[in-house]
Tab-separated table of C-alpha atoms and ligand atoms in Angstrom:
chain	number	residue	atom	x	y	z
P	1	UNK	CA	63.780	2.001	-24.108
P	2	UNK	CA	62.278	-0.566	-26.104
P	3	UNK	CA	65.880	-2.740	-26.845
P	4	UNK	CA	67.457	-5.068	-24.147
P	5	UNK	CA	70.525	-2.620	-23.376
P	6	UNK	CA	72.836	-4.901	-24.388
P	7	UNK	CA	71.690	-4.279	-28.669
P	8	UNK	CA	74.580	-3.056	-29.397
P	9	UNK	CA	76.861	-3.856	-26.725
P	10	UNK	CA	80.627	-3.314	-27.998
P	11	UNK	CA	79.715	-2.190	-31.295
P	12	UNK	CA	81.824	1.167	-32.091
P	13	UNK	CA	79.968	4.005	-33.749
P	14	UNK	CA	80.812	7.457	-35.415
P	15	UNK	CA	78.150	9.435	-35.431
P	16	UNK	CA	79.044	12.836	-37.674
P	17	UNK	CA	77.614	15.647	-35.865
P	18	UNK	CA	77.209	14.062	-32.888
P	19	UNK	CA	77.536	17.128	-30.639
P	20	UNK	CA	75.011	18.538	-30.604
P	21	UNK	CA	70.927	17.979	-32.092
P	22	UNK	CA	69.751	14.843	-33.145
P	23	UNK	CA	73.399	13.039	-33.856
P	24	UNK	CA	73.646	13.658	-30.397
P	25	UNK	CA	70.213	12.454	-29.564
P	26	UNK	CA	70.838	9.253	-31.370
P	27	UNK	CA	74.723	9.004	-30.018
P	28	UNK	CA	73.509	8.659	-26.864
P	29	UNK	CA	70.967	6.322	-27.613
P	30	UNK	CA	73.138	4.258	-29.039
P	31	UNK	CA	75.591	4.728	-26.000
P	32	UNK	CA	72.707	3.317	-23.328
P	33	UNK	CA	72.394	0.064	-25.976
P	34	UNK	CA	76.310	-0.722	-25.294
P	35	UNK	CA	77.700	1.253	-28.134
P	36	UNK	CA	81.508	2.573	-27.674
P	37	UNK	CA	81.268	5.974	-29.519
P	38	UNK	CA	83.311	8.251	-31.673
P	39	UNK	CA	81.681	11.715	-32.200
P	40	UNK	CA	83.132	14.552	-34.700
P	41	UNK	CA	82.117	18.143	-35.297
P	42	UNK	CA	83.743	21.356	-35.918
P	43	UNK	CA	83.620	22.578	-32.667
P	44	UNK	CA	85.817	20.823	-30.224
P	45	UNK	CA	84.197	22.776	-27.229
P	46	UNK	CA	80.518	21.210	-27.957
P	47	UNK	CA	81.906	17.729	-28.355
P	48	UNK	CA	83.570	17.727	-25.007
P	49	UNK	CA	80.269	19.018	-23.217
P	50	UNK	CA	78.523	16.152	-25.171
P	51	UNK	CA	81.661	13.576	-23.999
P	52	UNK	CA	81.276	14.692	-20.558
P	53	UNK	CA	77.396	13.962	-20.519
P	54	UNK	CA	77.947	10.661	-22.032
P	55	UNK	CA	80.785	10.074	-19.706
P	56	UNK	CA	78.958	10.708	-16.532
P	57	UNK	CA	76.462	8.373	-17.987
P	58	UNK	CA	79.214	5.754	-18.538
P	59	UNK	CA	79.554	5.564	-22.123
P	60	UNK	CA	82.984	5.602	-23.574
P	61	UNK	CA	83.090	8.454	-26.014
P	62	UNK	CA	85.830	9.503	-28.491
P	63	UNK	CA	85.982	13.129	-29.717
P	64	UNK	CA	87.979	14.759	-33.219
P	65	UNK	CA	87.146	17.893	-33.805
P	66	UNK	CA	86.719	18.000	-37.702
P	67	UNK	CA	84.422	19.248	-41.062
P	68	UNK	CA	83.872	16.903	-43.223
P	69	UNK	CA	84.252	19.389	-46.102
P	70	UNK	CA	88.059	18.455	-45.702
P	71	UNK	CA	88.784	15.170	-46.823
P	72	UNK	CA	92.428	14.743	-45.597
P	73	UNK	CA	90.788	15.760	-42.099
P	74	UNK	CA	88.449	12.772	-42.672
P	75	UNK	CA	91.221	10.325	-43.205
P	76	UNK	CA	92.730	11.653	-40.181
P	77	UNK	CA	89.742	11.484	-37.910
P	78	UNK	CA	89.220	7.969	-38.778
P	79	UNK	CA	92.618	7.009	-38.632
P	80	UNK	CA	92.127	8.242	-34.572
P	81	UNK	CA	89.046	5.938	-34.501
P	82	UNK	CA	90.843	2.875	-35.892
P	83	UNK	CA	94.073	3.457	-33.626
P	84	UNK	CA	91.487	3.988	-30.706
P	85	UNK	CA	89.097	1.523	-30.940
P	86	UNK	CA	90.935	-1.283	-33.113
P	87	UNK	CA	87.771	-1.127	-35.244
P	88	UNK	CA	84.627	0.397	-36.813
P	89	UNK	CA	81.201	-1.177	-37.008
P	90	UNK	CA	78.658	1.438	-38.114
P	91	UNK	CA	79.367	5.071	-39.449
P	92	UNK	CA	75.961	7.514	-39.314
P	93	UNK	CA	76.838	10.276	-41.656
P	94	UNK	CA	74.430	12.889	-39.779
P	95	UNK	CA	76.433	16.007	-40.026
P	96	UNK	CA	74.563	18.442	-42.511
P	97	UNK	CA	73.908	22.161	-43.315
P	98	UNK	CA	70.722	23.533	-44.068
P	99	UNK	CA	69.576	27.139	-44.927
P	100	UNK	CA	65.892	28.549	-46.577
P	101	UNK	CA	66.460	30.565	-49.507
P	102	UNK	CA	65.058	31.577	-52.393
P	103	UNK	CA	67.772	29.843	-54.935
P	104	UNK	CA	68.234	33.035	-57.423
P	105	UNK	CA	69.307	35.182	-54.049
P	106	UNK	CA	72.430	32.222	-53.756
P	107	UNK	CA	76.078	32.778	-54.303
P	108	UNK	CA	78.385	29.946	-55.595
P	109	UNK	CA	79.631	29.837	-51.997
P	110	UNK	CA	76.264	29.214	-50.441
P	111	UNK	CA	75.686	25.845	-52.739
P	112	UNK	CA	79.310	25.130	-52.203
P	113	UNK	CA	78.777	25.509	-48.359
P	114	UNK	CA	75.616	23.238	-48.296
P	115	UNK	CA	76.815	20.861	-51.217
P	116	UNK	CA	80.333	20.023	-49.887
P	117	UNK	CA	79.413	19.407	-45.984
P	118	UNK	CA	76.157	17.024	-47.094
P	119	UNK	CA	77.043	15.202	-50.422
P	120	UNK	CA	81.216	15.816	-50.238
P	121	UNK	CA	81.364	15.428	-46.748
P	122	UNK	CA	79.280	12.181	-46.490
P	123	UNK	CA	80.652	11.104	-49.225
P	124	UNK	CA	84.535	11.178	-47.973
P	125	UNK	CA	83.293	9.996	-44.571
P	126	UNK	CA	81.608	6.866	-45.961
P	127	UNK	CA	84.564	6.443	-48.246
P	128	UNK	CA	87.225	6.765	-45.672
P	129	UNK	CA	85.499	4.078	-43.998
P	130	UNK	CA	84.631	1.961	-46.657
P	131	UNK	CA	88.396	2.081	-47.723
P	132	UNK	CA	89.457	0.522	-44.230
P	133	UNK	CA	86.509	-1.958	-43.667
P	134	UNK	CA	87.242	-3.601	-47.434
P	135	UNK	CA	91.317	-3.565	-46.998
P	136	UNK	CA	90.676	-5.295	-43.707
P	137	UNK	CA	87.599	-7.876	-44.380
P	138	UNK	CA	85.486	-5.971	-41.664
P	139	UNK	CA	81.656	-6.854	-41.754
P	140	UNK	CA	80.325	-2.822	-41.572
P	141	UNK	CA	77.044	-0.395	-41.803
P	142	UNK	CA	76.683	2.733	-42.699
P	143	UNK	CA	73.329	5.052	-42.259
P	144	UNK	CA	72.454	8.047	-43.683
P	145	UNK	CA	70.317	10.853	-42.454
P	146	UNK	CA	68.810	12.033	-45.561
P	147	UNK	CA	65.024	13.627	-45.885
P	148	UNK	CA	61.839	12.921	-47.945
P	149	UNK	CA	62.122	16.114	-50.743
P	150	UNK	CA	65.821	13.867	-51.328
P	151	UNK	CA	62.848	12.140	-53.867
P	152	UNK	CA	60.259	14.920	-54.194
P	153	UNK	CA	62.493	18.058	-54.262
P	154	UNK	CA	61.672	21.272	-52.658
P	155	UNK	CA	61.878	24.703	-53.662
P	156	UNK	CA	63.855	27.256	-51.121
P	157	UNK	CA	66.467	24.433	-50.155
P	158	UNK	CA	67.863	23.269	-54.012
P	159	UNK	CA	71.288	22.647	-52.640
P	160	UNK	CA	70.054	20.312	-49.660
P	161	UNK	CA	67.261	18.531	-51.844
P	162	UNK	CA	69.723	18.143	-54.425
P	163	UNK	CA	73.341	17.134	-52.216
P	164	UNK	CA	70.460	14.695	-50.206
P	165	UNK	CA	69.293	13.290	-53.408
P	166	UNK	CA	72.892	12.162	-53.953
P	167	UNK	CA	73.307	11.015	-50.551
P	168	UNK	CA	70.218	8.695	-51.436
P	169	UNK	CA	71.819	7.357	-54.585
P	170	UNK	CA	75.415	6.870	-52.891
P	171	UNK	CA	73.306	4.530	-50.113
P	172	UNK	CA	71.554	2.476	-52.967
P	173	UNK	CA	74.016	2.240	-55.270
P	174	UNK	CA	77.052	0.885	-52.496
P	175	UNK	CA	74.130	-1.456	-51.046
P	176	UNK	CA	74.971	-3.333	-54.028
P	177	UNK	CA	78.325	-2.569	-54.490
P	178	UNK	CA	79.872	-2.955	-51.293
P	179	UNK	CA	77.657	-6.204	-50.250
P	180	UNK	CA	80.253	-8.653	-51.475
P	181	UNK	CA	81.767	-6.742	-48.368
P	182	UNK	CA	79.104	-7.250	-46.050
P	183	UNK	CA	78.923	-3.513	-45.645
P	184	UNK	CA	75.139	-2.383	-45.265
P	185	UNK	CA	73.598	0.867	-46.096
P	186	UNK	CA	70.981	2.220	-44.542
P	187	UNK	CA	69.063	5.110	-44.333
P	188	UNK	CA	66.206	7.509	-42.214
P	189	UNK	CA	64.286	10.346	-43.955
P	190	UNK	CA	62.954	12.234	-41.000
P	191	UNK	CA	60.343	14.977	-41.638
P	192	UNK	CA	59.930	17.753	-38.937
P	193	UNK	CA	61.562	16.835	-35.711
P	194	UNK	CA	62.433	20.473	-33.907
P	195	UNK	CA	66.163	20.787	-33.169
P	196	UNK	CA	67.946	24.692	-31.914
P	197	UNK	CA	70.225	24.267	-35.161
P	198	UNK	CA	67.721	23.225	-37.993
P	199	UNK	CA	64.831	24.719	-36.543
P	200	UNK	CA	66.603	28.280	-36.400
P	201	UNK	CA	67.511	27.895	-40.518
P	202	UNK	CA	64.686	26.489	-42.112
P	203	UNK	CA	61.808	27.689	-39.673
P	204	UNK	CA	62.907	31.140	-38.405
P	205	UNK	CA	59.655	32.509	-38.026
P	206	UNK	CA	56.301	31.221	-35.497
P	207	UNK	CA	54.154	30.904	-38.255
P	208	UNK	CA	56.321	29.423	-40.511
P	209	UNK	CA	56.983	26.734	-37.593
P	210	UNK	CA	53.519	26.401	-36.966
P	211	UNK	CA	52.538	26.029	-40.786
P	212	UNK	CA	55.442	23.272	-40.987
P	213	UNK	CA	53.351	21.077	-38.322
P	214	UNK	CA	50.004	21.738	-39.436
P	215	UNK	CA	51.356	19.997	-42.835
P	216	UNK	CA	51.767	16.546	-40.983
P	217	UNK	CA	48.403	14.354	-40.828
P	218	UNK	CA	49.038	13.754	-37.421
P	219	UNK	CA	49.922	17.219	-36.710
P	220	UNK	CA	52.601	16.909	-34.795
P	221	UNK	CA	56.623	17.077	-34.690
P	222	UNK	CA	58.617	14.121	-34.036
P	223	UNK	CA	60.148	13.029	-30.795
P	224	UNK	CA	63.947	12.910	-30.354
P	225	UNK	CA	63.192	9.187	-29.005
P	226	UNK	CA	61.285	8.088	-32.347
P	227	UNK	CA	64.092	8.699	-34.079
P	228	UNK	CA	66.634	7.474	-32.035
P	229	UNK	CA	64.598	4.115	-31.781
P	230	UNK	CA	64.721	3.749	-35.503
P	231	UNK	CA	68.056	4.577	-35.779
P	232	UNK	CA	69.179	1.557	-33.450
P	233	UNK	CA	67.449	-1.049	-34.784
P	234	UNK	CA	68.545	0.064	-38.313
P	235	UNK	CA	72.391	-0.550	-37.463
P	236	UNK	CA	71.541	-3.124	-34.712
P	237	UNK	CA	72.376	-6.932	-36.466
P	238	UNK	CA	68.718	-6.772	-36.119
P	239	UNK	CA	68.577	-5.401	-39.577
P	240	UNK	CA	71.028	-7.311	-41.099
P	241	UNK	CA	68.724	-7.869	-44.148
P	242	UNK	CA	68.035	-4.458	-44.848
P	243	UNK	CA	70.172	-3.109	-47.359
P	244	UNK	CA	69.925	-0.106	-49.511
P	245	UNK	CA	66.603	1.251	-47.605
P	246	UNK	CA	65.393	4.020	-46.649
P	247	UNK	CA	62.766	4.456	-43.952
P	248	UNK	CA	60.616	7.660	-43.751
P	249	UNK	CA	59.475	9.106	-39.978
P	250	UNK	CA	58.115	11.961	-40.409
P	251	UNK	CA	53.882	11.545	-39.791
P	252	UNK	CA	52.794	11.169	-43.261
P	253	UNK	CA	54.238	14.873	-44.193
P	254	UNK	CA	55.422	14.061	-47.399
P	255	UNK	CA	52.583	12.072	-48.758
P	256	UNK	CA	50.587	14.823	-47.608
P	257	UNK	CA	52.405	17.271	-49.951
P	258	UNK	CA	52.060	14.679	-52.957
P	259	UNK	CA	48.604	13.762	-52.991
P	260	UNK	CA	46.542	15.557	-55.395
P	261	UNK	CA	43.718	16.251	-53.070
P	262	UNK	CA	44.783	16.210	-49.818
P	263	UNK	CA	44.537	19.976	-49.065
P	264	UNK	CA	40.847	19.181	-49.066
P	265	UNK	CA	42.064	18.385	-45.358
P	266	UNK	CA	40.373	21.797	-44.764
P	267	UNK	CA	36.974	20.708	-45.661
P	268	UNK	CA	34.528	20.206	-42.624
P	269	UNK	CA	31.850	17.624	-42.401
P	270	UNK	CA	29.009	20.148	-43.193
P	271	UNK	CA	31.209	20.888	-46.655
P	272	UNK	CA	31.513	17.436	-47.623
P	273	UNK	CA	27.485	17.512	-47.230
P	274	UNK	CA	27.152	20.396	-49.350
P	275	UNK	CA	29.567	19.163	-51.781
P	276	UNK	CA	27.901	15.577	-51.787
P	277	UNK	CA	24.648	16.829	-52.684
P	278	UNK	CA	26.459	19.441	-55.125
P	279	UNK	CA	27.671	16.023	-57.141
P	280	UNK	CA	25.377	15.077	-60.184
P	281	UNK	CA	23.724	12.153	-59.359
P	282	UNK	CA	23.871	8.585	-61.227
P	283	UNK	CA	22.483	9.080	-64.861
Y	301	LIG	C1	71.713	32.921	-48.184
Y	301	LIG	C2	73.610	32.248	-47.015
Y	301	LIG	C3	72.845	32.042	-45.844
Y	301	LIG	C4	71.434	32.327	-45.911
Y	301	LIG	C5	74.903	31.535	-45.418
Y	301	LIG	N1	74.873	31.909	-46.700
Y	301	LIG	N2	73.684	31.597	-44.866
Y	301	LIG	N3	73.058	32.671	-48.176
Y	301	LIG	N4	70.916	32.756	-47.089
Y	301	LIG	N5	70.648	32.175	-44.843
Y	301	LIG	C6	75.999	32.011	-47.614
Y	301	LIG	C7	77.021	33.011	-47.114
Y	301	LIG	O1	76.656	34.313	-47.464
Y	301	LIG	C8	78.286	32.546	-47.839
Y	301	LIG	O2	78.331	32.971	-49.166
Y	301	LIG	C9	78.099	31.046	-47.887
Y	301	LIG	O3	76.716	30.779	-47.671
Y	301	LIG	C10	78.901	30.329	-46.824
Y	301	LIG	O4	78.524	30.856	-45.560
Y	301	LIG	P1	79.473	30.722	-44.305
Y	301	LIG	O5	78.737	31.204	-43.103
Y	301	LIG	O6	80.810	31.347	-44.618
Y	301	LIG	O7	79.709	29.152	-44.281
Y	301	LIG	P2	80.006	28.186	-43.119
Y	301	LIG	O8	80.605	28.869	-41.926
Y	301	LIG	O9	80.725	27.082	-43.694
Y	301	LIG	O10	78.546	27.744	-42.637
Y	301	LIG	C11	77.855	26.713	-43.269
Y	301	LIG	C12	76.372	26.940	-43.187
Y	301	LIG	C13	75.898	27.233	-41.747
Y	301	LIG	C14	75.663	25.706	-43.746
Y	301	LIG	C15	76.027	28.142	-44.073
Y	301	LIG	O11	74.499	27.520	-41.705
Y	301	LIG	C16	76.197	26.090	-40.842
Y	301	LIG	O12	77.292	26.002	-40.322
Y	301	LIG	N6	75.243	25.166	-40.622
Y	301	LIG	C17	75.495	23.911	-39.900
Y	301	LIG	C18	74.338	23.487	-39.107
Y	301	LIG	C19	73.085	23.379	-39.872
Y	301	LIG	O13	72.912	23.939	-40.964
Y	301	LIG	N7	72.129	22.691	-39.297
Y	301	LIG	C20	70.823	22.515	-39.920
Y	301	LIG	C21	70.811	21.256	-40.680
Y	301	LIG	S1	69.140	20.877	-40.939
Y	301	LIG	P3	79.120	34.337	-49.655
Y	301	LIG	O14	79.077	34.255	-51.165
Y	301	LIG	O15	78.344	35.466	-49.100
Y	301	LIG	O16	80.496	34.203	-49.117
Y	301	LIG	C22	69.066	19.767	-42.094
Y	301	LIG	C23	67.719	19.122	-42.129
Y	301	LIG	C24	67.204	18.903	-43.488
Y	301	LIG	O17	69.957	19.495	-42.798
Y	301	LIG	C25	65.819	18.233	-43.476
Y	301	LIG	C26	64.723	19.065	-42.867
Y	301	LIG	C27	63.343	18.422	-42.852
């Protein structure tokens, strides 16, 4: 660990999705840097294996089962926070659902299933929040996961790029709005960083996996710990200037998929030599 373990000693976080993957991964950071956590998912019995963990490890932990999909459920959840902890400092909407498709092949139900857990359901959780912190003068920070093709797009997962595209807006637009408030927004795009529950939806074969990594310039996947690093500083006071950001992690993927000419990546040096002396020469 980089941090002195005291960064964010007494702060209380939700993490959405904190059971399990990486809003677990970055939960528990945040739990060895002092944090007093709140984690929700739908499953009740993955949260208490999670608590337990965290528990043993001596980090206070609150679990709510709950999907985000259902507001009311929201405003319930974080009423059990409030009453709980007293406060909230930092919400990290990380709960999302992901699927590869080809778009014709979807049903109204499959956007609506993607759509309402990551633009509805981040959107009531930050609002739920945001409600409380303002009616009580509460200095606040909210981060969103979102992901690079948020700004780029990508075909086979329209109703991700495009509910992530909104989650981007919401955290630029409320940077400004909700400043007066002292309420920060914040957000990671990560690129590939292997997890049991993404990794099974948007990479379900070898190759495909594989293919996904050879895409990075520095042809690798991310560590749970580079993320989780960020994340901290991000809502650590640390940051307190950074508002309405986004920070990419992901090894150069997505500039790698923009740039005109990078899939001459492929080229070896004896190419280049051929192609050099292919080039007509100064007239
Ligand atoms: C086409 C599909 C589908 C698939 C589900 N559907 N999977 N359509 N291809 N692979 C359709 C169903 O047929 C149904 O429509 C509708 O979607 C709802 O499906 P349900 O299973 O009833 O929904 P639900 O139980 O709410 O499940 C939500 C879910 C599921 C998103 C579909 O996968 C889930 O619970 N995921 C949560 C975890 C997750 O996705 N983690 C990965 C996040 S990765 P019909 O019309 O048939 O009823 C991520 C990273 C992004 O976000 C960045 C990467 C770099």
């Amino acid at each position: 660990m980089i941090f002195r373990e005291d960064l964010l000693k007494d702060k209380v976080v939700l993490v959405t999705g904190g059971g399990s993957g990486l809003g677990r991964a970055m939960a528990e950071t945040f739990g060895k840097l002092g944090a007093k956590l709140a984690i929700v998912g739908r499953r009740q019995a993955i949260l208490d294996e999670t608590a337990d963990a965290f528990r043993q490890a001596g980090i206070p932990v609150l679990t709510h089962a709950l999907d985000i999909r259902d507001a009311e459920a929201v405003d319930r959840a974080m009423d059990a926070v409030f009453n709980h902890y007293g406060r909230l400092d930092v919400l990290v909407n990380n709960a999302a659902g992901n699927f590869v498709s080809p778009t014709e092949r979807l049903s109204p139900r499959a956007v609506d299933a993607i759509m309402n857990i990551v633009l509805h359901g981040t959107f009531y959780c930050t609002l739920a929040a945001g409600k409380r912190w303002i009616a009580r003068g509460d200095r606040a920070t909210v981060l969103n996961i979102t992901t690079t093709y948020a700004w780029t797009g990508s075909g086979y997962v329209v109703p991700s790029a495009a509910a992530k595209a909104g989650v981007l807006a919401m955290t630029r637009s409320l940077a400004v709005e909700w400043a007066r408030h002292h309420i920060r927004q914040v957000a990671i795009a990560p690129g590939p960083f292997p997890t049991e529950g993404a990794w099974s939806r948007l990479m379900p074969t070898d190759e495909l996996a594989s293919e996904a990594v050879n895409r990075v310039p520095m042809k690798r996947v991310g560590t749970p710990e580079e993320l989780t690093t960020l994340a901290a500083y991000l809502i650590s006071d640390a940051a307190d200037y950074i508002n309405g950001e986004v920070i990419t992690i992901d090894g150069g993927e997505w500039l790698n998929g923009a740039g005109m000419f990078n899939s001459m990546e492929r080229i070896t040096p004896e190419q280049w030599d051929m192609l050099r002396a292919m080039m007509p020469k100064k007239s």
